[in-house]
mmCIF file of C-alpha atoms and ligand atoms in Angstrom:
data_model
loop_
_atom_site.group_PDB
_atom_site.id
_atom_site.type_symbol
_atom_site.label_atom_id
_atom_site.label_comp_id
_atom_site.label_asym_id
_atom_site.label_seq_id
_atom_site.Cartn_x
_atom_site.Cartn_y
_atom_site.Cartn_z
ATOM 1 C CA UNK A 1 8.797 26.831 43.573
ATOM 2 C CA UNK A 2 10.663 24.505 41.217
ATOM 3 C CA UNK A 3 10.743 20.954 42.616
ATOM 4 C CA UNK A 4 14.308 19.667 43.120
ATOM 5 C CA UNK A 5 15.191 17.526 40.087
ATOM 6 C CA UNK A 6 14.722 13.872 40.945
ATOM 7 C CA UNK A 7 17.160 11.840 38.913
ATOM 8 C CA UNK A 8 18.117 8.356 37.879
ATOM 9 C CA UNK A 9 21.797 7.393 37.585
ATOM 10 C CA UNK A 10 21.883 8.130 33.839
ATOM 11 C CA UNK A 11 20.184 11.515 34.133
ATOM 12 C CA UNK A 12 22.295 12.547 37.116
ATOM 13 C CA UNK A 13 25.522 11.656 35.248
ATOM 14 C CA UNK A 14 24.343 13.785 32.323
ATOM 15 C CA UNK A 15 23.509 16.748 34.591
ATOM 16 C CA UNK A 16 26.846 16.469 36.390
ATOM 17 C CA UNK A 17 28.725 16.488 33.073
ATOM 18 C CA UNK A 18 26.886 19.667 32.098
ATOM 19 C CA UNK A 19 27.730 21.340 35.410
ATOM 20 C CA UNK A 20 31.383 20.355 35.045
ATOM 21 C CA UNK A 21 31.436 21.796 31.541
ATOM 22 C CA UNK A 22 30.134 25.100 32.970
ATOM 23 C CA UNK A 23 32.792 24.891 35.728
ATOM 24 C CA UNK A 24 30.104 24.806 38.439
ATOM 25 C CA UNK A 25 31.299 23.501 41.785
ATOM 26 C CA UNK A 26 29.328 20.683 43.397
ATOM 27 C CA UNK A 27 28.621 19.874 47.062
ATOM 28 C CA UNK A 28 27.115 16.537 48.012
ATOM 29 C CA UNK A 29 25.118 15.257 51.001
ATOM 30 C CA UNK A 30 24.518 11.481 51.141
ATOM 31 C CA UNK A 31 21.514 10.427 53.250
ATOM 32 C CA UNK A 32 19.187 7.505 53.818
ATOM 33 C CA UNK A 33 16.133 9.783 53.804
ATOM 34 C CA UNK A 34 13.560 10.327 56.579
ATOM 35 C CA UNK A 35 15.006 13.823 56.628
ATOM 36 C CA UNK A 36 15.012 16.029 59.711
ATOM 37 C CA UNK A 37 16.660 19.331 60.619
ATOM 38 C CA UNK A 38 19.998 17.563 61.145
ATOM 39 C CA UNK A 39 20.092 16.486 57.505
ATOM 40 C CA UNK A 40 18.880 19.909 56.349
ATOM 41 C CA UNK A 41 21.705 21.610 58.256
ATOM 42 C CA UNK A 42 24.122 19.633 56.106
ATOM 43 C CA UNK A 43 22.376 20.798 52.943
ATOM 44 C CA UNK A 44 22.649 24.401 54.143
ATOM 45 C CA UNK A 45 26.395 23.947 54.649
ATOM 46 C CA UNK A 46 26.680 22.332 51.209
ATOM 47 C CA UNK A 47 24.920 25.320 49.650
ATOM 48 C CA UNK A 48 27.442 27.676 51.285
ATOM 49 C CA UNK A 49 30.348 25.845 49.705
ATOM 50 C CA UNK A 50 29.370 25.193 46.094
ATOM 51 C CA UNK A 51 27.193 26.447 43.256
ATOM 52 C CA UNK A 52 25.270 23.174 42.932
ATOM 53 C CA UNK A 53 23.992 20.861 45.651
ATOM 54 C CA UNK A 54 23.193 17.180 45.236
ATOM 55 C CA UNK A 55 21.478 15.066 47.945
ATOM 56 C CA UNK A 56 21.203 11.320 47.647
ATOM 57 C CA UNK A 57 18.508 9.266 49.322
ATOM 58 C CA UNK A 58 19.377 5.604 49.471
ATOM 59 C CA UNK A 59 18.724 3.131 52.260
ATOM 60 C CA UNK A 60 21.890 1.145 51.764
ATOM 61 C CA UNK A 61 21.116 -2.556 52.360
ATOM 62 C CA UNK A 62 24.746 -3.644 52.766
ATOM 63 C CA UNK A 63 25.345 -1.508 55.851
ATOM 64 C CA UNK A 64 22.566 -3.276 57.802
ATOM 65 C CA UNK A 65 23.242 -6.532 59.648
ATOM 66 C CA UNK A 66 20.815 -9.473 59.336
ATOM 67 C CA UNK A 67 19.090 -8.580 62.625
ATOM 68 C CA UNK A 68 19.016 -4.851 62.067
ATOM 69 C CA UNK A 69 16.242 -2.499 60.982
ATOM 70 C CA UNK A 70 16.634 -2.316 57.178
ATOM 71 C CA UNK A 71 13.000 -3.262 56.455
ATOM 72 C CA UNK A 72 11.733 -1.121 59.310
ATOM 73 C CA UNK A 73 13.885 1.920 58.406
ATOM 74 C CA UNK A 74 11.546 4.920 57.946
ATOM 75 C CA UNK A 75 10.911 5.825 54.290
ATOM 76 C CA UNK A 76 9.252 9.224 53.834
ATOM 77 C CA UNK A 77 10.178 10.093 50.287
ATOM 78 C CA UNK A 78 7.388 12.573 49.479
ATOM 79 C CA UNK A 79 8.072 14.800 52.472
ATOM 80 C CA UNK A 80 11.853 14.473 51.975
ATOM 81 C CA UNK A 81 11.523 15.811 48.438
ATOM 82 C CA UNK A 82 9.337 18.650 49.671
ATOM 83 C CA UNK A 83 11.933 19.642 52.315
ATOM 84 C CA UNK A 84 14.793 19.447 49.826
ATOM 85 C CA UNK A 85 12.858 21.561 47.319
ATOM 86 C CA UNK A 86 12.075 24.165 49.950
ATOM 87 C CA UNK A 87 15.698 24.482 50.985
ATOM 88 C CA UNK A 88 16.861 24.827 47.363
ATOM 89 C CA UNK A 89 18.584 21.511 46.544
ATOM 90 C CA UNK A 90 19.537 21.341 42.858
ATOM 91 C CA UNK A 91 19.298 17.579 42.399
ATOM 92 C CA UNK A 92 18.066 14.610 44.389
ATOM 93 C CA UNK A 93 19.571 11.246 43.509
ATOM 94 C CA UNK A 94 17.154 8.475 44.470
ATOM 95 C CA UNK A 95 18.677 5.336 42.992
ATOM 96 C CA UNK A 96 17.167 1.892 43.128
ATOM 97 C CA UNK A 97 19.087 -1.109 44.424
ATOM 98 C CA UNK A 98 20.009 -2.430 40.992
ATOM 99 C CA UNK A 99 21.602 0.895 39.988
ATOM 100 C CA UNK A 100 23.949 0.743 42.994
ATOM 101 C CA UNK A 101 24.428 -3.023 43.302
ATOM 102 C CA UNK A 102 23.933 -4.658 39.927
ATOM 103 C CA UNK A 103 23.975 -8.441 39.779
ATOM 104 C CA UNK A 104 27.403 -9.822 40.564
ATOM 105 C CA UNK A 105 28.609 -6.804 42.561
ATOM 106 C CA UNK A 106 31.640 -7.943 44.580
ATOM 107 C CA UNK A 107 34.079 -5.093 45.437
ATOM 108 C CA UNK A 108 34.056 -3.596 48.944
ATOM 109 C CA UNK A 109 36.009 -0.899 50.824
ATOM 110 C CA UNK A 110 37.383 -1.746 54.278
ATOM 111 C CA UNK A 111 39.537 0.155 56.795
ATOM 112 C CA UNK A 112 41.770 -2.328 58.595
ATOM 113 C CA UNK A 113 42.316 -0.134 61.654
ATOM 114 C CA UNK A 114 38.960 1.521 62.307
ATOM 115 C CA UNK A 115 36.155 -0.579 60.791
ATOM 116 C CA UNK A 116 35.836 -3.046 63.685
ATOM 117 C CA UNK A 117 36.196 -0.558 66.520
ATOM 118 C CA UNK A 118 33.437 1.227 68.509
ATOM 119 C CA UNK A 119 30.196 0.893 66.515
ATOM 120 C CA UNK A 120 31.972 -1.573 64.195
ATOM 121 C CA UNK A 121 32.445 -4.003 67.091
ATOM 122 C CA UNK A 122 28.720 -4.617 67.493
ATOM 123 C CA UNK A 123 27.856 -4.057 63.820
ATOM 124 C CA UNK A 124 30.210 -6.318 61.829
ATOM 125 C CA UNK A 125 30.324 -5.266 58.170
ATOM 126 C CA UNK A 126 28.530 -1.967 58.831
ATOM 127 C CA UNK A 127 31.357 0.393 57.960
ATOM 128 C CA UNK A 128 32.390 -1.748 55.016
ATOM 129 C CA UNK A 129 28.879 -1.160 53.688
ATOM 130 C CA UNK A 130 29.080 2.558 54.428
ATOM 131 C CA UNK A 131 32.497 3.122 52.847
ATOM 132 C CA UNK A 132 31.563 1.077 49.787
ATOM 133 C CA UNK A 133 28.363 3.020 49.073
ATOM 134 C CA UNK A 134 29.962 6.403 49.837
ATOM 135 C CA UNK A 135 32.861 5.706 47.459
ATOM 136 C CA UNK A 136 30.382 4.666 44.757
ATOM 137 C CA UNK A 137 28.313 7.817 45.319
ATOM 138 C CA UNK A 138 31.485 9.959 45.221
ATOM 139 C CA UNK A 139 32.392 8.375 41.904
ATOM 140 C CA UNK A 140 28.911 9.061 40.535
ATOM 141 C CA UNK A 141 28.591 12.675 41.788
ATOM 142 C CA UNK A 142 32.282 13.643 41.717
ATOM 143 C CA UNK A 143 31.693 16.396 44.310
ATOM 144 C CA UNK A 144 34.166 19.160 45.151
ATOM 145 C CA UNK A 145 32.765 19.093 48.691
ATOM 146 C CA UNK A 146 30.855 16.472 50.655
ATOM 147 C CA UNK A 147 29.193 17.069 53.994
ATOM 148 C CA UNK A 148 28.805 14.517 56.774
ATOM 149 C CA UNK A 149 27.286 14.928 60.247
ATOM 150 C CA UNK A 150 29.408 14.584 63.359
ATOM 151 C CA UNK A 151 26.375 12.756 64.746
ATOM 152 C CA UNK A 152 27.973 9.676 63.115
ATOM 153 C CA UNK A 153 31.412 10.649 64.324
ATOM 154 C CA UNK A 154 33.184 7.384 63.506
ATOM 155 C CA UNK A 155 31.601 7.331 60.070
ATOM 156 C CA UNK A 156 32.793 10.905 59.392
ATOM 157 C CA UNK A 157 36.346 10.009 60.517
ATOM 158 C CA UNK A 158 36.324 6.838 58.382
ATOM 159 C CA UNK A 159 35.228 8.799 55.309
ATOM 160 C CA UNK A 160 37.906 11.446 55.920
ATOM 161 C CA UNK A 161 40.482 8.642 56.173
ATOM 162 C CA UNK A 162 39.172 6.916 53.021
ATOM 163 C CA UNK A 163 39.416 10.188 51.205
ATOM 164 C CA UNK A 164 43.031 10.621 52.330
ATOM 165 C CA UNK A 165 44.116 7.006 51.820
ATOM 166 C CA UNK A 166 42.519 6.644 48.375
ATOM 167 C CA UNK A 167 43.409 10.124 47.047
ATOM 168 C CA UNK A 168 39.797 11.198 46.624
ATOM 169 C CA UNK A 169 39.238 14.627 45.178
ATOM 170 C CA UNK A 170 36.323 15.670 47.398
ATOM 171 C CA UNK A 171 36.902 17.834 50.469
ATOM 172 C CA UNK A 172 35.106 16.172 53.399
ATOM 173 C CA UNK A 173 33.358 18.589 55.758
ATOM 174 C CA UNK A 174 32.112 17.600 59.252
ATOM 175 C CA UNK A 175 28.913 19.342 60.399
ATOM 176 C CA UNK A 176 27.902 19.901 64.032
ATOM 177 C CA UNK A 177 25.149 17.793 65.582
ATOM 178 C CA UNK A 178 21.635 19.235 65.537
ATOM 179 C CA UNK A 179 19.736 18.404 68.705
ATOM 180 C CA UNK A 180 16.150 18.425 69.959
ATOM 181 C CA UNK A 181 15.441 21.231 72.476
ATOM 182 C CA UNK A 182 16.101 18.888 75.418
ATOM 183 C CA UNK A 183 19.425 17.728 73.975
ATOM 184 C CA UNK A 184 18.705 14.431 72.211
ATOM 185 C CA UNK A 185 20.614 14.282 68.931
ATOM 186 C CA UNK A 186 18.166 14.288 66.039
ATOM 187 C CA UNK A 187 18.009 10.915 64.298
ATOM 188 C CA UNK A 188 15.612 9.089 62.001
ATOM 189 C CA UNK A 189 15.629 6.330 64.626
ATOM 190 C CA UNK A 190 14.151 8.650 67.265
ATOM 191 C CA UNK A 191 10.835 7.981 65.519
ATOM 192 C CA UNK A 192 10.978 4.488 67.011
ATOM 193 C CA UNK A 193 11.021 5.891 70.561
ATOM 194 C CA UNK A 194 7.869 6.351 72.613
ATOM 195 C CA UNK A 195 7.283 9.840 73.962
ATOM 196 C CA UNK A 196 8.396 8.687 77.441
ATOM 197 C CA UNK A 197 11.574 7.148 76.044
ATOM 198 C CA UNK A 198 12.423 10.307 74.106
ATOM 199 C CA UNK A 199 12.344 12.149 77.413
ATOM 200 C CA UNK A 200 14.485 9.461 79.018
ATOM 201 C CA UNK A 201 16.983 9.699 76.167
ATOM 202 C CA UNK A 202 17.727 13.317 77.116
ATOM 203 C CA UNK A 203 20.063 11.904 79.768
ATOM 204 C CA UNK A 204 22.541 10.939 77.037
ATOM 205 C CA UNK A 205 23.417 14.534 76.180
ATOM 206 C CA UNK A 206 23.255 15.561 79.842
ATOM 207 C CA UNK A 207 25.813 12.863 80.714
ATOM 208 C CA UNK A 208 28.135 13.885 77.860
ATOM 209 C CA UNK A 209 27.892 17.515 78.963
ATOM 210 C CA UNK A 210 28.762 16.453 82.506
ATOM 211 C CA UNK A 211 31.937 14.832 81.102
ATOM 212 C CA UNK A 212 32.816 18.039 79.304
ATOM 213 C CA UNK A 213 32.369 20.029 82.495
ATOM 214 C CA UNK A 214 34.773 17.700 84.328
ATOM 215 C CA UNK A 215 37.265 18.193 81.511
ATOM 216 C CA UNK A 216 36.839 21.966 81.619
ATOM 217 C CA UNK A 217 37.392 21.869 85.380
ATOM 218 C CA UNK A 218 40.793 20.302 84.744
ATOM 219 C CA UNK A 219 40.229 16.543 84.866
ATOM 220 C CA UNK A 220 42.436 14.730 82.308
ATOM 221 C CA UNK A 221 41.914 11.124 83.407
ATOM 222 C CA UNK A 222 40.160 9.043 80.744
ATOM 223 C CA UNK A 223 38.991 6.597 83.372
ATOM 224 C CA UNK A 224 37.538 9.236 85.691
ATOM 225 C CA UNK A 225 35.684 11.063 82.938
ATOM 226 C CA UNK A 226 34.271 7.843 81.468
ATOM 227 C CA UNK A 227 33.175 6.515 84.852
ATOM 228 C CA UNK A 228 31.455 9.797 85.730
ATOM 229 C CA UNK A 229 29.601 9.944 82.372
ATOM 230 C CA UNK A 230 28.610 6.307 82.658
ATOM 231 C CA UNK A 231 27.226 6.555 86.145
ATOM 232 C CA UNK A 232 25.188 9.593 85.144
ATOM 233 C CA UNK A 233 23.841 7.651 82.146
ATOM 234 C CA UNK A 234 22.931 4.689 84.318
ATOM 235 C CA UNK A 235 20.719 6.912 86.483
ATOM 236 C CA UNK A 236 18.187 6.162 83.763
ATOM 237 C CA UNK A 237 17.489 2.513 84.491
ATOM 238 C CA UNK A 238 16.118 1.673 81.045
ATOM 239 C CA UNK A 239 19.349 2.640 79.304
ATOM 240 C CA UNK A 240 21.869 -0.100 78.520
ATOM 241 C CA UNK A 241 25.333 1.170 77.624
ATOM 242 C CA UNK A 242 26.922 -0.637 74.664
ATOM 243 C CA UNK A 243 30.118 1.411 74.800
ATOM 244 C CA UNK A 244 31.317 4.633 76.299
ATOM 245 C CA UNK A 245 34.775 5.724 75.222
ATOM 246 C CA UNK A 246 36.963 8.800 75.428
ATOM 247 C CA UNK A 247 39.181 8.914 72.340
ATOM 248 C CA UNK A 248 41.522 11.181 70.462
ATOM 249 C CA UNK A 249 39.676 13.082 67.763
ATOM 250 C CA UNK A 250 42.541 12.130 65.525
ATOM 251 C CA UNK A 251 41.680 8.673 64.058
ATOM 252 C CA UNK A 252 39.738 7.897 67.241
ATOM 253 C CA UNK A 253 42.810 6.385 68.843
ATOM 254 C CA UNK A 254 42.917 5.645 72.585
ATOM 255 C CA UNK A 255 45.051 7.873 74.810
ATOM 256 C CA UNK A 256 48.406 6.432 75.862
ATOM 257 C CA UNK A 257 48.528 6.184 79.704
ATOM 258 C CA UNK A 258 44.841 7.058 79.834
ATOM 259 C CA UNK A 259 45.587 10.776 80.078
ATOM 260 C CA UNK A 260 43.962 13.280 77.734
ATOM 261 C CA UNK A 261 46.761 15.126 75.973
ATOM 262 C CA UNK A 262 45.184 16.155 72.650
ATOM 263 C CA UNK A 263 41.711 17.014 71.293
ATOM 264 C CA UNK A 264 39.285 14.431 72.623
ATOM 265 C CA UNK A 265 35.768 13.205 72.047
ATOM 266 C CA UNK A 266 33.440 11.148 74.250
ATOM 267 C CA UNK A 267 31.519 8.625 72.165
ATOM 268 C CA UNK A 268 28.582 6.601 73.343
ATOM 269 C CA UNK A 269 26.186 3.942 72.046
ATOM 270 C CA UNK A 270 23.215 2.861 74.139
ATOM 271 C CA UNK A 271 20.104 0.806 73.838
ATOM 272 C CA UNK A 272 16.803 2.154 75.002
ATOM 273 C CA UNK A 273 14.385 -0.717 74.667
ATOM 274 C CA UNK A 274 14.801 -1.967 71.085
ATOM 275 C CA UNK A 275 16.302 1.286 69.817
ATOM 276 C CA UNK A 276 20.053 1.774 69.461
ATOM 277 C CA UNK A 277 21.166 5.388 69.863
ATOM 278 C CA UNK A 278 24.595 6.949 69.361
ATOM 279 C CA UNK A 279 25.914 10.338 70.399
ATOM 280 C CA UNK A 280 29.167 12.107 71.136
ATOM 281 C CA UNK A 281 30.644 15.360 72.372
ATOM 282 C CA UNK A 282 33.992 16.934 71.558
ATOM 283 C CA UNK A 283 35.698 18.076 74.747
ATOM 284 C CA UNK A 284 37.989 20.669 73.225
HETATM 285 P P1 AMP B 1 21.581 9.175 57.614
HETATM 286 O O1 AMP B 1 20.436 9.524 56.758
HETATM 287 O O2 AMP B 1 21.195 8.800 58.999
HETATM 288 O O3 AMP B 1 22.515 8.200 56.978
HETATM 289 O O4 AMP B 1 22.413 10.519 57.788
HETATM 290 C C1 AMP B 1 22.870 11.229 56.681
HETATM 291 C C2 AMP B 1 23.832 12.292 57.179
HETATM 292 O O5 AMP B 1 23.150 13.178 58.066
HETATM 293 C C3 AMP B 1 25.039 11.688 57.917
HETATM 294 O O6 AMP B 1 26.223 12.417 57.544
HETATM 295 C C4 AMP B 1 24.669 11.956 59.353
HETATM 296 O O7 AMP B 1 25.762 12.057 60.221
HETATM 297 C C5 AMP B 1 23.944 13.266 59.246
HETATM 298 N N1 AMP B 1 23.092 13.493 60.406
HETATM 299 C C6 AMP B 1 22.110 12.692 60.898
HETATM 300 N N2 AMP B 1 21.591 13.203 62.013
HETATM 301 C C7 AMP B 1 22.229 14.366 62.252
HETATM 302 C C8 AMP B 1 22.146 15.363 63.274
HETATM 303 N N3 AMP B 1 21.260 15.261 64.278
HETATM 304 N N4 AMP B 1 22.940 16.450 63.192
HETATM 305 C C9 AMP B 1 23.842 16.568 62.156
HETATM 306 N N5 AMP B 1 23.990 15.649 61.172
HETATM 307 C C10 AMP B 1 23.194 14.570 61.218
#
């Protein structure tokens, strides 16, 4: 098996120019590494859309707050490369910090409406860091398609909006969440959970599913659905809810009059010990 080409910024730019000359389409999957089946599902979708697939692995320092887990973030490059090779990735972009943020870097991307909401409320600057690196990566890779997981629902929506607002060429695709057998959404941060806490975390998906059942049974009250999901979540005493919100899928706006009238999504962030977990479920 040919190992996926591992490229610096200069080599990647050269390869991309060649592909463009041959009129090859490109699909792109940005990641921070520590790859699991959730990430690989995105690569599979990318491969279905374009002739060439690029995956980036970059633990983006500017999206981590001062008290967050940047230094602790799992780095498993060898096994990541193996997985990407096996699945048939054409190029892996593994830049170093200086390639992305050279000395004196000072331009950032910010969404005035959505960056400070939901996850942004407890992680000031997080989405600014995400949008900035994603726009840079888009400019480097110039993909026809880019694939993002709905696991990070707000991030996906913000990137769609950036793409619209800034006339980006790439078509942004949202990919369904891949879960562990007991329902926990796969995440690199699950590695920080003890085996007992992983089991406890299964209540997150159970609670979201309970909310969906209420919706399917005809409940349209935002308050009722949120309260029901929250009380189910709190059955697990170790879980602390950071937020639990029912929003419109469109731009994650709240529902006027607290009544669900358009496609909705329940979004949740919790803490389980030291580990922060997010999840969501579309209701319709
Ligand atoms: P990360 O490496 O955590 O920045 O994630 C890279 C991409 O993989 C993002 O678009 C995530 O939303 C996506 N992703 C992470 N976990 C999952 C999952 N369990 N299912 C689907 N996509 C995921």
